[in-house]
């Protein structure tokens, strides 16, 4: 059972989003657990405050060190648990990193809000700082959910056979080929003939060619990487 803990000021946001569909089934089956923990529950401030102005001035409030540290301590119990601070000021998440994180037994995601979190708390608890891309969101909850989803689907058994077979994109470095379902003719548009041929080998070849075309068109830099890799393999 892989355990995910999400430390946040908005636990309901995370709970609602992650207990549905495939991840909901995985939780029911005991393959993963997802716990959202409210950082506010750990503040020592008698008014329940968790934020304050930043030293040095400037707009916006900062989450204070004490509630974040104590919340983390309560969840980790002092054990060494890989702890990801979710921030645009970190390394960028990708499939390789998802694979690496899926090897852990337990992960803690720390979500900031407002202008972020006091650096001293981050130094004390964060083992990683990870962004989901070069754009700024209002908080770390959505990025944490993105990462939990990407990691959880790699846990053995979370995807059924049908689901896992269907998504090879990124594992071979190419984007996915186009797919079609019934009817064979829709709005005067036919399904590519090869797919109706029943010739499994030609279908696979066609899909591979299409994956290359799609990658060239939408992600030329990914295609460059892919063709370099293929050329390396051919040389040896
Ligand atoms: N918090 C706000 N924007 C973010 C992003 N792009 N990635 C991770 N955390 C964030």
Coordinates of C-alpha atoms and ligand atoms in Angstrom, one line a residue:
X1 CA 0.0 0.0 0.0
X2 CA 1.5 3.3 -1.1
X3 CA 0.6 6.2 1.2
X4 CA 0.1 9.8 0.1
X5 CA -0.3 12.7 2.6
X6 CA -1.2 16.1 1.4
X7 CA -0.5 19.0 3.9
X8 CA -2.8 21.9 2.9
X9 CA -5.0 24.7 4.1
X10 CA -7.8 23.4 1.8
X11 CA -8.1 19.7 2.5
X12 CA -11.6 19.4 1.1
X13 CA -10.3 20.6 -2.3
X14 CA -7.9 17.6 -2.5
X15 CA -10.3 15.0 -0.9
X16 CA -13.0 15.8 -3.5
X17 CA -10.7 15.5 -6.4
X18 CA -8.8 12.3 -5.6
X19 CA -11.4 9.8 -4.3
X20 CA -13.2 9.4 -7.6
X21 CA -12.8 7.0 -10.6
X22 CA -9.6 5.0 -10.9
X23 CA -8.0 6.4 -7.7
X24 CA -11.2 5.9 -5.8
X25 CA -11.2 2.2 -6.8
X26 CA -7.5 1.9 -5.9
X27 CA -8.2 3.3 -2.4
X28 CA -11.1 0.9 -2.0
X29 CA -8.9 -2.0 -3.0
X30 CA -6.3 -1.0 -0.5
X31 CA -3.5 -0.3 -3.1
X32 CA -3.1 3.3 -2.1
X33 CA -4.2 5.7 0.7
X34 CA -4.6 9.4 0.3
X35 CA -4.9 11.6 3.4
X36 CA -5.4 15.4 3.4
X37 CA -4.2 17.1 6.5
X38 CA -5.3 20.6 7.5
X39 CA -2.2 22.7 8.4
X40 CA -4.5 25.1 10.3
X41 CA -5.2 22.4 12.9
X42 CA -1.6 22.7 14.0
X43 CA -1.3 26.4 14.6
X44 CA -0.5 27.6 18.1
X45 CA -2.1 31.0 17.3
X46 CA -5.2 31.4 19.4
X47 CA -7.1 33.0 16.5
X48 CA -6.2 30.1 14.2
X49 CA -3.9 32.2 12.1
X50 CA -1.3 30.5 9.9
X51 CA 0.1 33.5 8.0
X52 CA 1.8 36.8 8.6
X53 CA 3.5 39.7 6.7
X54 CA 6.9 39.1 5.1
X55 CA 10.1 40.5 6.6
X56 CA 11.6 43.0 4.2
X57 CA 8.2 44.2 3.0
X58 CA 6.3 43.6 -0.2
X59 CA 2.8 42.6 -0.9
X60 CA 1.2 39.4 0.3
X61 CA 1.2 37.1 3.3
X62 CA 3.4 34.1 4.0
X63 CA 2.6 30.9 5.8
X64 CA 4.5 30.8 9.0
X65 CA 7.0 28.1 10.0
X66 CA 5.4 26.8 13.2
X67 CA 2.1 25.3 11.9
X68 CA 3.8 23.8 8.8
X69 CA 6.6 22.3 10.8
X70 CA 4.3 20.8 13.5
X71 CA 1.9 19.5 10.9
X72 CA 4.7 17.8 9.1
X73 CA 6.1 16.4 12.4
X74 CA 2.6 15.0 13.3
X75 CA 2.3 13.2 9.9
X76 CA 5.9 11.9 9.6
X77 CA 6.2 11.0 13.3
X78 CA 9.8 12.0 13.0
X79 CA 10.5 9.3 10.4
X80 CA 12.4 10.2 7.2
X81 CA 9.5 10.5 4.6
X82 CA 10.2 12.0 1.2
X83 CA 8.6 15.4 1.3
X84 CA 7.8 17.4 -1.7
X85 CA 7.2 21.2 -1.5
X86 CA 4.9 22.0 -4.4
X87 CA 6.2 25.3 -5.9
X88 CA 6.8 26.9 -9.3
X89 CA 10.4 27.5 -7.9
X90 CA 11.4 23.9 -8.3
X91 CA 12.5 21.2 -10.8
X92 CA 9.8 20.5 -13.4
X93 CA 7.7 17.3 -12.9
X94 CA 7.7 14.8 -15.7
X95 CA 7.0 11.1 -16.3
X96 CA 10.6 10.1 -15.2
X97 CA 10.1 11.8 -11.9
X98 CA 6.7 10.2 -11.5
X99 CA 8.3 6.8 -12.0
X100 CA 11.0 7.6 -9.4
X101 CA 8.4 8.8 -6.8
X102 CA 6.3 5.7 -7.4
X103 CA 9.1 3.6 -5.9
X104 CA 8.6 5.2 -2.5
X105 CA 6.3 3.6 0.1
X106 CA 5.1 7.0 1.4
X107 CA 5.1 10.6 0.1
X108 CA 4.2 13.9 1.8
X109 CA 3.1 16.8 -0.4
X110 CA 3.3 20.2 1.2
X111 CA 1.1 22.8 -0.5
X112 CA 1.7 26.5 -0.1
X113 CA -0.8 29.3 -0.5
X114 CA -0.5 33.1 -0.5
X115 CA 3.1 34.1 -1.2
X116 CA 4.5 30.7 0.0
X117 CA 6.0 29.3 3.2
X118 CA 8.7 30.6 5.5
X119 CA 12.0 29.3 4.2
X120 CA 13.1 27.9 7.5
X121 CA 10.2 25.5 7.7
X122 CA 11.0 24.4 4.1
X123 CA 14.6 23.8 5.0
X124 CA 13.5 21.7 7.9
X125 CA 11.0 19.4 6.2
X126 CA 11.3 19.5 2.3
X127 CA 13.4 16.9 0.6
X128 CA 12.3 18.0 -2.9
X129 CA 10.9 21.1 -4.5
X130 CA 8.8 20.3 -7.6
X131 CA 6.8 22.5 -10.1
X132 CA 4.3 21.1 -12.6
X133 CA 5.2 23.7 -15.2
X134 CA 6.2 27.2 -16.0
X135 CA 3.0 29.0 -15.0
X136 CA 1.7 30.2 -11.7
X137 CA -1.4 28.9 -9.9
X138 CA -3.1 30.3 -6.8
X139 CA -1.9 27.4 -4.6
X140 CA -0.2 24.1 -4.5
X141 CA -3.3 21.9 -4.2
X142 CA -3.9 21.4 -8.0
X143 CA -0.3 20.6 -8.7
X144 CA -0.2 18.2 -5.7
X145 CA -3.3 16.5 -7.1
X146 CA -1.6 16.3 -10.6
X147 CA 1.4 14.6 -9.1
X148 CA -0.5 12.2 -6.9
X149 CA -2.5 11.1 -9.9
X150 CA 0.5 10.6 -12.1
X151 CA 2.4 8.7 -9.4
X152 CA -0.6 6.6 -8.1
X153 CA -1.4 5.2 -11.6
X154 CA 2.1 3.7 -11.7
X155 CA 1.5 1.7 -8.5
X156 CA 1.1 -1.9 -9.5
X157 CA -2.6 -2.9 -9.7
X158 CA -4.0 0.7 -9.8
X159 CA -4.7 0.5 -13.5
X160 CA -6.7 -2.4 -14.8
X161 CA -5.1 -4.3 -17.7
X162 CA -7.2 -2.4 -20.3
X163 CA -6.1 0.9 -18.9
X164 CA -2.4 0.2 -18.6
X165 CA -2.0 -1.3 -22.0
X166 CA -3.6 1.8 -23.6
X167 CA -1.2 4.5 -22.6
X168 CA 2.3 4.0 -23.9
X169 CA 3.0 7.7 -24.5
X170 CA 6.2 9.0 -23.0
X171 CA 7.4 5.5 -22.1
X172 CA 8.8 5.2 -25.6
X173 CA 9.4 9.0 -25.9
X174 CA 6.6 9.6 -28.4
X175 CA 3.1 11.1 -28.1
X176 CA 0.1 8.8 -28.6
X177 CA -1.2 8.0 -32.1
X178 CA -4.8 9.0 -33.0
X179 CA -7.6 6.5 -32.1
X180 CA -11.1 5.7 -33.4
X181 CA -14.2 4.0 -32.3
X182 CA -17.6 3.2 -33.9
X183 CA -19.2 4.2 -36.2
X184 CA -16.7 3.5 -39.1
X185 CA -18.2 6.6 -40.9
X186 CA -19.1 9.7 -39.0
X187 CA -20.0 13.1 -40.6
X188 CA -18.6 11.8 -43.9
X189 CA -15.3 11.0 -42.1
X190 CA -14.1 7.4 -42.4
X191 CA -11.9 5.6 -40.0
X192 CA -8.4 5.0 -41.5
X193 CA -8.8 1.8 -43.6
X194 CA -5.8 0.0 -42.1
X195 CA -7.5 -0.1 -38.7
X196 CA -10.4 -2.1 -40.2
X197 CA -8.1 -4.6 -42.0
X198 CA -7.5 -6.9 -39.0
X199 CA -3.8 -7.0 -40.0
X200 CA -2.3 -6.6 -36.5
X201 CA 1.3 -6.0 -37.8
X202 CA 0.3 -3.3 -40.3
X203 CA -1.9 -1.7 -37.6
X204 CA 1.1 -1.5 -35.3
X205 CA 3.3 0.0 -38.0
X206 CA 0.7 2.6 -38.9
X207 CA 0.3 3.6 -35.2
X208 CA 4.0 4.0 -34.8
X209 CA 4.2 6.2 -38.0
X210 CA 1.3 8.2 -36.7
X211 CA 3.0 8.6 -33.3
X212 CA 6.1 10.0 -35.0
X213 CA 4.0 12.4 -37.1
X214 CA 2.0 13.7 -34.1
X215 CA 5.2 14.1 -32.1
X216 CA 7.0 16.0 -35.0
X217 CA 4.0 18.4 -35.3
X218 CA 3.2 19.2 -31.7
X219 CA 6.5 18.5 -29.8
X220 CA 9.4 18.9 -32.3
X221 CA 11.9 19.0 -29.4
X222 CA 10.6 15.6 -28.1
X223 CA 10.9 14.2 -31.6
X224 CA 14.6 15.3 -31.9
X225 CA 15.4 13.5 -28.6
X226 CA 13.6 10.4 -29.9
X227 CA 15.4 10.3 -33.2
X228 CA 18.8 10.8 -31.5
X229 CA 18.0 7.9 -29.2
X230 CA 17.0 5.7 -32.2
X231 CA 20.2 6.6 -34.1
X232 CA 22.2 5.7 -31.1
X233 CA 20.6 2.3 -30.9
X234 CA 21.1 1.7 -34.7
X235 CA 24.8 2.5 -34.4
X236 CA 25.4 -0.2 -31.8
Ligands
LIG1 N1 2.1 26.6 -7.1 C1 1.7 27.6 -7.9 N2 2.0 27.4 -9.2 C2 2.6 26.2 -9.2 C3 3.2 25.3 -10.2 N3 3.1 25.7 -11.5 N4 3.7 24.2 -9.9 C4 3.8 23.8 -8.6 N5 3.3 24.6 -7.6 C5 2.7 25.7 -7.9

